[in-house]
Coordinates of C-alpha atoms (C1' of nucleotides) in Angstrom, one line a residue:
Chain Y
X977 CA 56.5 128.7 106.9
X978 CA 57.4 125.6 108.6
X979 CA 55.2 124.0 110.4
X980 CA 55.9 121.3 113.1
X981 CA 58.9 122.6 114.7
X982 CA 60.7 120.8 117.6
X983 CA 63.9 121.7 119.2
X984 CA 66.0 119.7 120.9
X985 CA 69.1 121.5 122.4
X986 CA 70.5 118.6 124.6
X987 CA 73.5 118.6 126.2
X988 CA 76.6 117.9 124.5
X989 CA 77.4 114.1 125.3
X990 CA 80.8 115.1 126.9
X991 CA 82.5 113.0 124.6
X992 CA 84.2 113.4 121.1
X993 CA 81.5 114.8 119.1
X994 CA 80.1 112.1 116.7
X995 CA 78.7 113.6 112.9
X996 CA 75.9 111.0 112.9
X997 CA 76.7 110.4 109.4
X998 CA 76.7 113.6 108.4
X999 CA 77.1 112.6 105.0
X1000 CA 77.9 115.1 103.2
X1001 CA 75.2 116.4 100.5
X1002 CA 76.1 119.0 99.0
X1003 CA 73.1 120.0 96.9
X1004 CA 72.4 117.8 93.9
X1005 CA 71.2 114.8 94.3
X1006 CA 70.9 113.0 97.5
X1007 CA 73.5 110.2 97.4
X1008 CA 73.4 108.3 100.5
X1009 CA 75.1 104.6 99.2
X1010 CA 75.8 102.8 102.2
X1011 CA 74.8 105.6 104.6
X1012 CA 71.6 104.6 105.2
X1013 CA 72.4 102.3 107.8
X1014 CA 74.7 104.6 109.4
X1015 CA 72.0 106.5 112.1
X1016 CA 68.8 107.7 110.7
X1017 CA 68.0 109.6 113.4
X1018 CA 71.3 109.7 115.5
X1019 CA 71.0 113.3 116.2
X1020 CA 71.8 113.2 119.7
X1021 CA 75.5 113.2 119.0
X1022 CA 75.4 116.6 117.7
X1023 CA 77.1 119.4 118.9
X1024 CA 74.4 121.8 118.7
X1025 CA 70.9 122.5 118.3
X1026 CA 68.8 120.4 115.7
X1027 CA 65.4 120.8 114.9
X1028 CA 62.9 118.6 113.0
X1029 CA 60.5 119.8 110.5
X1030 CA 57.7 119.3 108.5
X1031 CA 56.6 120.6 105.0
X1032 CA 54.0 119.9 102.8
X1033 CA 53.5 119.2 99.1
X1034 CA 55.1 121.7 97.1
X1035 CA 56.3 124.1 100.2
X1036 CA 59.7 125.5 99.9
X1037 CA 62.2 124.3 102.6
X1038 CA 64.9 127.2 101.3
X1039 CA 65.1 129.5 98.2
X1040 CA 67.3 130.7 95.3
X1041 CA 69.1 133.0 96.7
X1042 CA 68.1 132.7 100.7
X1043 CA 71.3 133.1 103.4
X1044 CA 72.2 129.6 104.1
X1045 CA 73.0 128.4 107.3
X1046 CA 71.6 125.0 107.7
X1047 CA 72.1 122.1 105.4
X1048 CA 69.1 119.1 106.1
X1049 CA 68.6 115.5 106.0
X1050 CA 65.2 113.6 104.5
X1051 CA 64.1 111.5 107.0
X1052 CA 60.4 110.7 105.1
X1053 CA 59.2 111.8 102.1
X1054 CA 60.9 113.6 99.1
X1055 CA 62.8 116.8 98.2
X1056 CA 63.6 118.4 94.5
X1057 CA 66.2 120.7 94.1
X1058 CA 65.8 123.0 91.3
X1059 CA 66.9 126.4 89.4
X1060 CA 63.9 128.7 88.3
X1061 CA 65.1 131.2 85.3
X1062 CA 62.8 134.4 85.2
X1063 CA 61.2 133.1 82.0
X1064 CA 59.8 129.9 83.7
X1065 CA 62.4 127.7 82.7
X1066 CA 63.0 125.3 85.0
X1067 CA 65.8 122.3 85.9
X1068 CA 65.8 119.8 88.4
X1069 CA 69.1 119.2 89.5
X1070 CA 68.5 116.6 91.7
X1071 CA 66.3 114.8 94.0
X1072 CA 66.6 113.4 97.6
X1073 CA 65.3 110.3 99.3
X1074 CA 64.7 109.2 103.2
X1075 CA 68.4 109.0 104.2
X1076 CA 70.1 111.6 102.3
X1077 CA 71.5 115.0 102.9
X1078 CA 71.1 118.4 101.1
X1079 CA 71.8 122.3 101.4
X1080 CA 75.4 121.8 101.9
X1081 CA 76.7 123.6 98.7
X1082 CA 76.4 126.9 99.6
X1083 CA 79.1 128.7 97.5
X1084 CA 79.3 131.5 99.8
X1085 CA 76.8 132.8 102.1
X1086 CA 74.0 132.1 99.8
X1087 CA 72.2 128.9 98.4
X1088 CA 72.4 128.1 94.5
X1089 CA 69.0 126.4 94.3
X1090 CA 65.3 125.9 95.8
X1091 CA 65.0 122.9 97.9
X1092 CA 61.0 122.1 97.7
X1093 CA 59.0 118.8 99.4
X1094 CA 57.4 116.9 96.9
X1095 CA 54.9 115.5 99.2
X1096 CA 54.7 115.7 102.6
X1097 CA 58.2 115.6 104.4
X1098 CA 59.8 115.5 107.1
X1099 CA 63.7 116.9 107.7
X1100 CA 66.1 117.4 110.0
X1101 CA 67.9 120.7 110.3
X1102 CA 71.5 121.1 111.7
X1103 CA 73.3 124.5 111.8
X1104 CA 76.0 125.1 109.3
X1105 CA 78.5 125.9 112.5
X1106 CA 78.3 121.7 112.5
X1107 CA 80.6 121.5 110.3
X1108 CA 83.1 123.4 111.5
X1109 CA 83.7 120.9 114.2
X1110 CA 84.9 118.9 111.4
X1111 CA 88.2 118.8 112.6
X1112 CA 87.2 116.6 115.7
X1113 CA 85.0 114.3 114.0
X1114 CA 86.5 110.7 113.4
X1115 CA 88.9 109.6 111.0
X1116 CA 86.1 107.1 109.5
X1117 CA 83.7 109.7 109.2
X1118 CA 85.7 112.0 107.1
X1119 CA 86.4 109.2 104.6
X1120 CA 82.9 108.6 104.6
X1121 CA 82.3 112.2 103.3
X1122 CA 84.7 112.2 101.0
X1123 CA 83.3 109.5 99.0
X1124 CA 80.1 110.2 99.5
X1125 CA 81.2 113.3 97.5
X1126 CA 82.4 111.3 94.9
X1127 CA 79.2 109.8 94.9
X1128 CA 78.0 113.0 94.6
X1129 CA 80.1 114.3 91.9
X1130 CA 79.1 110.3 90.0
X1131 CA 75.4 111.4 89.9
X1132 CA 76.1 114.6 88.5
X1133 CA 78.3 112.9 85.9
X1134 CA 75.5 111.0 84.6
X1135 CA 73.3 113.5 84.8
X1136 CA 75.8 115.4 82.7
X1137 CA 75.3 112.2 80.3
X1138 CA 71.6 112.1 80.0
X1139 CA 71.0 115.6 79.4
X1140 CA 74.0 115.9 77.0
X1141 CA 73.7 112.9 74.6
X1142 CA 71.2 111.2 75.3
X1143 CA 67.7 110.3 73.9
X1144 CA 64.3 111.2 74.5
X1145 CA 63.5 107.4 75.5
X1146 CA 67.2 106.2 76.7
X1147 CA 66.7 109.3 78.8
X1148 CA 63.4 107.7 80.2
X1149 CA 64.5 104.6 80.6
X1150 CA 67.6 105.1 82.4
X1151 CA 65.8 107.8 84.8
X1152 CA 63.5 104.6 85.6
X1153 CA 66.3 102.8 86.2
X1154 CA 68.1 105.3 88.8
X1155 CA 65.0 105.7 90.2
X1156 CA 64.7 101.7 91.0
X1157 CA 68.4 102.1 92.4
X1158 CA 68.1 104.6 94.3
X1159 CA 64.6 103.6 96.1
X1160 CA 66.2 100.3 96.8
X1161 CA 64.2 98.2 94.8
X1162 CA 65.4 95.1 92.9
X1163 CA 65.9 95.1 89.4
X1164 CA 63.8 92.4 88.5
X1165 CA 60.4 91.9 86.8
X1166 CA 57.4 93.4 88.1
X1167 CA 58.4 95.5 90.8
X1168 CA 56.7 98.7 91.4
X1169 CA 58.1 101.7 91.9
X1170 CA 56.5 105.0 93.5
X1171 CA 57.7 107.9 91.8
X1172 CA 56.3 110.5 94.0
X1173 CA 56.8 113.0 91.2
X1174 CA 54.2 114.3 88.6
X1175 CA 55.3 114.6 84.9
X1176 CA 55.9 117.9 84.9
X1177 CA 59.1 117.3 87.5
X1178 CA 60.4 114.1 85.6
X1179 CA 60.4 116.6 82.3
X1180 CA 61.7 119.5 84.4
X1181 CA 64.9 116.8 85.9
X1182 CA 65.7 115.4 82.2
X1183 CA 65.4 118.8 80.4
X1184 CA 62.1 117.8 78.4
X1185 CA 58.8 119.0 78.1
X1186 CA 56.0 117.2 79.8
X1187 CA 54.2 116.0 76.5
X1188 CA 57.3 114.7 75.3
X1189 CA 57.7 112.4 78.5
X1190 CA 53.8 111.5 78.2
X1191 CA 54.7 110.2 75.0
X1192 CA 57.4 108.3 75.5
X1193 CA 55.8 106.4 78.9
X1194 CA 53.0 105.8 76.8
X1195 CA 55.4 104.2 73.7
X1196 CA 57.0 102.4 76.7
X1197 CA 53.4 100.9 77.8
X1198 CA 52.2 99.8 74.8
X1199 CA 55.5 98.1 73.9
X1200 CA 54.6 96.2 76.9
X1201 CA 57.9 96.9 78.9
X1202 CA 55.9 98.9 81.1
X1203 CA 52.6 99.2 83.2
X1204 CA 51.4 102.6 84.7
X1205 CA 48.4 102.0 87.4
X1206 CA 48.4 105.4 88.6
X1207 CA 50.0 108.7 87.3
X1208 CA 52.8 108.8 90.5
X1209 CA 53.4 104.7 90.1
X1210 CA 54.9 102.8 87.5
X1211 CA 55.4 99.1 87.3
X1212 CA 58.9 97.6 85.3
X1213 CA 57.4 94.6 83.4
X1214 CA 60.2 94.0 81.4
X1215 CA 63.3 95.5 83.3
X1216 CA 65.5 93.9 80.4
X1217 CA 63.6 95.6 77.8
X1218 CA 63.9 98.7 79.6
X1219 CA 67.9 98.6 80.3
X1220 CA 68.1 98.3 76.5
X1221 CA 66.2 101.0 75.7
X1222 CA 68.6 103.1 78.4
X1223 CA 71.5 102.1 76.7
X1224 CA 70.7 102.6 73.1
X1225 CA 69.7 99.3 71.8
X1226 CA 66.1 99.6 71.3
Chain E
X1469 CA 102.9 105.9 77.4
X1470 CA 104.2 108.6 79.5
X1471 CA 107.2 110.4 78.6
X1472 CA 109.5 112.3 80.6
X1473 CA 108.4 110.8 84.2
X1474 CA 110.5 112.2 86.8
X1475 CA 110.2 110.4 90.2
X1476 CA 110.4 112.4 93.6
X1477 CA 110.8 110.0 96.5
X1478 CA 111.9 112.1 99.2
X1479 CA 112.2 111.7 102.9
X1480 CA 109.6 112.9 104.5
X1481 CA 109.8 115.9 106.5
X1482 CA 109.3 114.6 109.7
X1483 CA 106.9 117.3 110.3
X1484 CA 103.4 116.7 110.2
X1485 CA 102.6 116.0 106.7
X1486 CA 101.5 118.8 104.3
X1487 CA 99.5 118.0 101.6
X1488 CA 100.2 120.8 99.7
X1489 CA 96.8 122.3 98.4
X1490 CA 95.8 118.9 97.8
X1491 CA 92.9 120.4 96.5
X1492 CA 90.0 117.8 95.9
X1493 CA 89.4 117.7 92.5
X1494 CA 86.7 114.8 91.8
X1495 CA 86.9 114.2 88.4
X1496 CA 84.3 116.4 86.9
X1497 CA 84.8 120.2 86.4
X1498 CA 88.3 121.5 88.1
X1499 CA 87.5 123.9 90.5
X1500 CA 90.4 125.5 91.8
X1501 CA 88.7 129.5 93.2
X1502 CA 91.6 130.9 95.2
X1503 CA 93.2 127.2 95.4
X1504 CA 95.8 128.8 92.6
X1505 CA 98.0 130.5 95.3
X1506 CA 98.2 127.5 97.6
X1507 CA 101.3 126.0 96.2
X1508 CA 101.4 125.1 92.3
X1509 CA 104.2 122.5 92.7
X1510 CA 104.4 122.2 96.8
X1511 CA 105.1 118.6 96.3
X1512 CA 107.8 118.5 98.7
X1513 CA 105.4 118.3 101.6
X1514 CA 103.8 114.9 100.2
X1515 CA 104.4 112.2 102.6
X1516 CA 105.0 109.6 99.2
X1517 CA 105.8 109.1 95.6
X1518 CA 104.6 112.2 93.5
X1519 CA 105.9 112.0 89.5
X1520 CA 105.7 114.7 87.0
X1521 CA 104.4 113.6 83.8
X1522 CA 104.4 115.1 80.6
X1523 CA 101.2 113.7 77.9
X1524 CA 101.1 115.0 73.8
X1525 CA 98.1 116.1 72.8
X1526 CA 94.9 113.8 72.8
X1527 CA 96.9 111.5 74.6
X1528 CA 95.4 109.5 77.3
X1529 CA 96.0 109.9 80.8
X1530 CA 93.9 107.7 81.9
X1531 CA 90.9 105.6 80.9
X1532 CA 87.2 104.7 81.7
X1533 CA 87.3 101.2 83.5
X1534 CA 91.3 101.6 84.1
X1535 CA 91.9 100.7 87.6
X1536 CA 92.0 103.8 89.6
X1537 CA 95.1 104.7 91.8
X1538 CA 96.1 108.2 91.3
X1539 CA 95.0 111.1 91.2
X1540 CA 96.4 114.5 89.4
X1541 CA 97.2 118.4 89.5
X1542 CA 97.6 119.8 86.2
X1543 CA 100.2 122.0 86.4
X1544 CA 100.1 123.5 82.9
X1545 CA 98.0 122.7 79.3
X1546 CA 94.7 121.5 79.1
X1547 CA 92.8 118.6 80.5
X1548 CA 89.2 117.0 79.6
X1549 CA 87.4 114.8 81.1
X1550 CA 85.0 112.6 78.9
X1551 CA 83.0 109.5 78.2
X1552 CA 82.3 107.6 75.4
X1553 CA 79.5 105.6 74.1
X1554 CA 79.8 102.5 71.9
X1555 CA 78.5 104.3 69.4
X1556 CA 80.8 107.5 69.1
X1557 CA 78.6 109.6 71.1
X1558 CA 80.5 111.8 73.7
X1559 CA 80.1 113.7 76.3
X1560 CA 82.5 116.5 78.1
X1561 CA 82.0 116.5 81.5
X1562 CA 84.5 119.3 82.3
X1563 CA 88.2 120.6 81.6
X1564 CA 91.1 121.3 84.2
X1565 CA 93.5 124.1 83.7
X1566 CA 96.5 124.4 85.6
X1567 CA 96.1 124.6 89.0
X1568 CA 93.4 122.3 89.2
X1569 CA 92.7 119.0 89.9
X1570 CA 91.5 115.6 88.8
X1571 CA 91.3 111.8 88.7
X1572 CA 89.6 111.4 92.9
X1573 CA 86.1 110.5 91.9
X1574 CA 87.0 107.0 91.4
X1575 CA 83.3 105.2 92.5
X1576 CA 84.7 101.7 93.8
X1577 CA 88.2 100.7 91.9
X1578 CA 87.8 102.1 88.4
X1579 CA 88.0 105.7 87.0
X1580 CA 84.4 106.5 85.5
X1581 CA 85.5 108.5 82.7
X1582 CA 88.7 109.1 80.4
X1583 CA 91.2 112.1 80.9
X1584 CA 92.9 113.1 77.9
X1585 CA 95.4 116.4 77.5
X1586 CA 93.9 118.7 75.4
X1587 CA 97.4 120.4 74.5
X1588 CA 100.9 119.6 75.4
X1589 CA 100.5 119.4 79.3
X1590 CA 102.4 118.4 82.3
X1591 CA 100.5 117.2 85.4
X1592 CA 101.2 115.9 88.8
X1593 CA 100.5 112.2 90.1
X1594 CA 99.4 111.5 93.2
X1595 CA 98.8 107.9 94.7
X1596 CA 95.5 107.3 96.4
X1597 CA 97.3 106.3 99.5
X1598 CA 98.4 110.3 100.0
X1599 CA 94.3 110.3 100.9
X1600 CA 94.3 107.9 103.6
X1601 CA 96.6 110.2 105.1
X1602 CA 94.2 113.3 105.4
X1603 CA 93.7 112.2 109.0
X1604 CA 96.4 113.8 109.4
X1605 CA 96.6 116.9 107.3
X1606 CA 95.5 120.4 108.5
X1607 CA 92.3 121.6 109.6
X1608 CA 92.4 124.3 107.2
X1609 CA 93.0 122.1 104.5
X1610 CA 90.1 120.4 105.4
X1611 CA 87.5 123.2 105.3
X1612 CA 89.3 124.2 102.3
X1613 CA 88.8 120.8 100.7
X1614 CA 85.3 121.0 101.4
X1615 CA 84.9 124.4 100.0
X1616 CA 86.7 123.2 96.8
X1617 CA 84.0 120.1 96.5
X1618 CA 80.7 122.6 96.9
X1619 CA 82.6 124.6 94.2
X1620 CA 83.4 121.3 92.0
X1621 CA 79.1 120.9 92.8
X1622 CA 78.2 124.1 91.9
X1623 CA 79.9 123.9 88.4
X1624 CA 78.5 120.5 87.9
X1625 CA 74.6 122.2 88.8
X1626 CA 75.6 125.0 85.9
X1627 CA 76.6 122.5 83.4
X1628 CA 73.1 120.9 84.2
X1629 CA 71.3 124.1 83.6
X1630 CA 73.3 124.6 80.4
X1631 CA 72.4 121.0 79.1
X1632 CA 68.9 121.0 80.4
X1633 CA 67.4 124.4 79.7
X1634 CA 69.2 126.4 77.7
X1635 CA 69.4 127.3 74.2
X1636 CA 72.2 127.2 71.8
X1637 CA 72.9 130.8 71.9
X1638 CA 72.9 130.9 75.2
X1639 CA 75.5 127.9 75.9
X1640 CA 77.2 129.4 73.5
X1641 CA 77.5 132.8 75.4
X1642 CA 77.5 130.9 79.1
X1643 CA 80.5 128.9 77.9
X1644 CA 82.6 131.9 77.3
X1645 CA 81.9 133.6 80.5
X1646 CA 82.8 130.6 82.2
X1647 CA 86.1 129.8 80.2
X1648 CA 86.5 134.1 80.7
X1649 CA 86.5 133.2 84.7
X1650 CA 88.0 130.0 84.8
X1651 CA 91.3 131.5 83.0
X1652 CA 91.4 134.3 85.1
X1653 CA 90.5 137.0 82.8
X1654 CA 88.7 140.3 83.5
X1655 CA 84.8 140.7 82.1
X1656 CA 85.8 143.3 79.9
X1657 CA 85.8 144.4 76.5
X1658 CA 89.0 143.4 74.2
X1659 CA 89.9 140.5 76.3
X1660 CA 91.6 137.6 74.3
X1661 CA 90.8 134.3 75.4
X1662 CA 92.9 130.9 74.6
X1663 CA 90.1 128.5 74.2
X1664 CA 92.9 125.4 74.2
X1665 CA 90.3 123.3 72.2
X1666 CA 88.4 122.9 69.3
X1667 CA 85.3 123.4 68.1
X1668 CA 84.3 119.7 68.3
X1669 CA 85.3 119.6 72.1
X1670 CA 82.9 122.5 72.9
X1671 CA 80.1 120.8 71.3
X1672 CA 80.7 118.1 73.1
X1673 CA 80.7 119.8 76.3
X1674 CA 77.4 121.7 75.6
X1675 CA 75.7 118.9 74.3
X1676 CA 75.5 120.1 70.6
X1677 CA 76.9 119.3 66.9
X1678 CA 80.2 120.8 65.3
X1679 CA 78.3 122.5 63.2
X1680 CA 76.0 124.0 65.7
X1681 CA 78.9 125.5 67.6
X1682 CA 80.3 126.8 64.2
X1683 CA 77.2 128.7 63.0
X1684 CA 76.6 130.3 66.4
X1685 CA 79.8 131.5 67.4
X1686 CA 79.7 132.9 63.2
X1687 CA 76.5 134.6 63.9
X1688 CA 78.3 136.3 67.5
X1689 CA 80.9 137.2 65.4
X1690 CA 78.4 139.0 62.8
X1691 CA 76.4 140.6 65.2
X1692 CA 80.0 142.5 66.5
X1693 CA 79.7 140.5 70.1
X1694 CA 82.8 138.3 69.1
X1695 CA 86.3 138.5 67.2
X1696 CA 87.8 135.0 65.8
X1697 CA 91.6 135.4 65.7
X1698 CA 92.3 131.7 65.3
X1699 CA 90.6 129.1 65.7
X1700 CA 91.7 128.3 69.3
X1701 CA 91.4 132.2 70.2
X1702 CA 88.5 134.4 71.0
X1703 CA 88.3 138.4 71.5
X1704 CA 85.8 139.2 73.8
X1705 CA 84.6 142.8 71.6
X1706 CA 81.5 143.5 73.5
X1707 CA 81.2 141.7 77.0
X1708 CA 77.9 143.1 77.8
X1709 CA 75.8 141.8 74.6
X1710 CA 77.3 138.2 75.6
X1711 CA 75.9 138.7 79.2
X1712 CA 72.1 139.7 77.9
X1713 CA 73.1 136.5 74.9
X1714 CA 73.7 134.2 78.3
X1715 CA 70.8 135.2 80.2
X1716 CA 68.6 134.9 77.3
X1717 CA 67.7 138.7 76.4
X1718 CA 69.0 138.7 73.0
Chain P
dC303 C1' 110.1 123.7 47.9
dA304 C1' 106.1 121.4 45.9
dG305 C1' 102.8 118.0 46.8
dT306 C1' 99.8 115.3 49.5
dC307 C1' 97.3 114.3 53.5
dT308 C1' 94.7 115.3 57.5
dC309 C1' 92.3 118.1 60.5
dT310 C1' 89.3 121.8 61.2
dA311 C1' 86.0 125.4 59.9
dC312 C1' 82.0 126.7 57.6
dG313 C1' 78.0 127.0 54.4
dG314 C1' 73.7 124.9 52.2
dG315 C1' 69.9 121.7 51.9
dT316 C1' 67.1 118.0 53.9
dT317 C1' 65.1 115.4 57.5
dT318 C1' 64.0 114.5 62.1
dT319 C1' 63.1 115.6 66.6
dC320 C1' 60.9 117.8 69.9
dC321 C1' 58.6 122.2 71.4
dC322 C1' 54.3 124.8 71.3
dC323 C1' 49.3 125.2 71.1
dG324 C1' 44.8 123.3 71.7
dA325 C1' 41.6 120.1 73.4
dA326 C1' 39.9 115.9 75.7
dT327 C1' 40.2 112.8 79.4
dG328 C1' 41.4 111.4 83.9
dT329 C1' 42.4 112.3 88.9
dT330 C1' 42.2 114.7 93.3
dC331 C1' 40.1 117.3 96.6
dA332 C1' 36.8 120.5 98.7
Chain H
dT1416 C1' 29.1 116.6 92.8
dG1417 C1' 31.7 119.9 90.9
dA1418 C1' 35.9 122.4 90.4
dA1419 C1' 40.7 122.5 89.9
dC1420 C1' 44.4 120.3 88.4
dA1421 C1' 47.3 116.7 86.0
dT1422 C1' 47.8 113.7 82.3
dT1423 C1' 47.2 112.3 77.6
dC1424 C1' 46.8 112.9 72.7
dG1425 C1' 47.0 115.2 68.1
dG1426 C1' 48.7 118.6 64.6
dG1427 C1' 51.7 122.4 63.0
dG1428 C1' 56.0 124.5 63.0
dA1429 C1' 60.7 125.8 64.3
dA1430 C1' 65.1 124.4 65.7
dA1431 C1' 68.8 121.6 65.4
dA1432 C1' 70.7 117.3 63.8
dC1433 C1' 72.3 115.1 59.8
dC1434 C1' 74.5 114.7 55.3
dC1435 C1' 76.7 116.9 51.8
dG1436 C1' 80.5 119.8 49.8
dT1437 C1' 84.3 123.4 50.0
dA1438 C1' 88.1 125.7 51.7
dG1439 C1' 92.1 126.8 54.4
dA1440 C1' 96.0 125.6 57.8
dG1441 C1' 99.3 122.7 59.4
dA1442 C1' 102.1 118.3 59.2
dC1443 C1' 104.5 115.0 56.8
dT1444 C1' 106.9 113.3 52.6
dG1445 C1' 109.9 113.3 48.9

DNA sequence: CAGTCTCTACGGGTTTTCCCCGAATGTTCA
DNA sequence: TGAACATTCGGGGAAAACCCGTAGAGACTG
């Protein structure tokens, strides 16, 4: 399945293992806040073995249902994680960005969701048994991971929001805005922002159907608030436009 | 606001501070799994200030933008946890039951979303500060803690799929299994379930009007699948039919 | 105790939203 | 270039919101 595997198995550094900002995903949405500056890449502190991988477009990294035993970190590229009903029915539950962390929430000995690359991406693996060397991690990484949890649990809130009482456009337009957020892009006119993501997956994350988000991007063109030069790519003309659509007043 | 507040300030122990099933609830969902036989009232072991406080029904705890400083146990009654927009709209992001916790996912300074007792209720406050001390706490209480928050996830990521995906009968249906298992009562047929709310709160929670949630739970109770005591008070008269009405085969 | 008030539950009718189906257009890739 | 796929657009229909009214239970008042 994976292809691209190397394994590096180094030595342990002899010192207090360091968590290399294991930062704590737990299986919605990536939230990485500050992390991203904290390694990217610092896997040499780890305990034990780590492997880097590669997927393609569309390739699952883990199932539905597969033992878990690894959680990951994005390093390029971008992950969905979603729950397929046997009727078709799908939801996104969240995505994840360069820099964040997922497959952590296994409630048991099994994962709750399908964790798929959404275009060619590459991850790092670490065993779950990291974790359990919790205990001699530092004192400023365990705060860490507890608020990146709250993070966490912040993302899922609004999610809650969106998908609860929300409409059709303020859903839209504060998915844009999130997106913008979370890519690290200023909220200011004219920026452009690569989705990465067709329509089918921003429908599938903000429990619509594809036409219906068509629509509404379209409605959102012509009113001028936003441009669309390719399908995956969207350009904020008028970001204030577009926060007052996501908050009601539009 | 409070009334009856009473005010432990004991000396510590001396002994390595217990935090006393300190059990990580971040503001959405409680999540408590097995967490009800850690200690239900082990505040003794808190290294500060802990107060009992006692809240009326649909009183405020605390509020959305109130400065955040405490977090909470409920020990008995009925939490939710909620947010409102300017225009009425609201959204139920979960309830905590006794045992369970609330009031840690405080992004930054400020609680994100109001908690409000659902019933006459008595809960537990503890300061922030008792955090900065999990340095110290157990190991165990630290994987435990972690377990709690992938549980706290997981019920997020189900609320999702309920909001997202699923159709009225099927919240409906999904809703009562989960209140069923969160309340600690057995899948089976006959079972009498104290929903502690009313009909408006559920529709809030499942993203739906008053009305909705009246005519579906009606129709249950037509088709045989339900028994309406009161209006706070389900019987559970055929537990299978509500399973196939959850998953969608009915 | 009667009376009033409020909150909640529930039913009917209307309107709107959004899903479903079909088709045309645009894009990507072999 | 052609085939496969994704996106866009339009029309019909079903589901749920919305707006009405009624009724019952409980709380407060006198």
């Amino acid at each position: 399945m994976s292809i691209g595997t190397k394994t590096f198995n180094h030595a342990t550094s002899g010192q207090v293992p360091d968590m290399g900002g294991l930062v704590a995903f737990l299986g919605t949405n990536g939230f990485s806040g500050e992390a991203e500056n904290w390694d990217e890449g610092r896997v040499s502190g780890f305990p034990t073995a780590a492997s880097v991988l590669e997927f393609e477009r569309n390739q699952a990294i883990f199932s539905d249902g597969d033992p878990a035993g690894s959680f990951y970190k994005v390093t390029s590229g971008a992950v969905r994680l979603c729950k397929l009903f046997a009727d078709g029915r799908r939801q996104i539950a969240g995505f994840c960005f360069p820099g964040e962390y997922f497959g952590l929430a296994c409630q048991g000995k099994e994962y709750a969701l399908t964790a798929e690359a959404m275009i060619g991406t590459t991850v790092v693996r670490f065993p779950h048994s990291c974790l359990a060397d919790l205990d001699r991690s530092s004192a400023e990484f365990r705060s860490h991971l507890v608020a990146l949890l709250c993070g966490e649990l912040s993302l899922a809130q609004n999610h809650l929001l969106m998908l609860g009482r929300q409409t059709v456009k303020e859903r839209i337009a504060s998915f844009l805005l999130m997106m913008l957020d979370r890519r690290g892009r200023d909220r200011r006119d004219g920026v452009m922002l690569d989705l990465h993501m067709g329509r089918q997956d921003i429908a599938d994350y903000l429990g619509l159907t594809i036409e219906t988000v068509c629509r509404t991007i379209s409605d959102l063109k012509r009113a001028g608030v936003l441009g669309v030069p390719g399908p995956r790519e969207i350009v904020v003309k008028k970001i204030r436009l577009l926060q007052d659509t996501a908050n009601g007043e539009a």
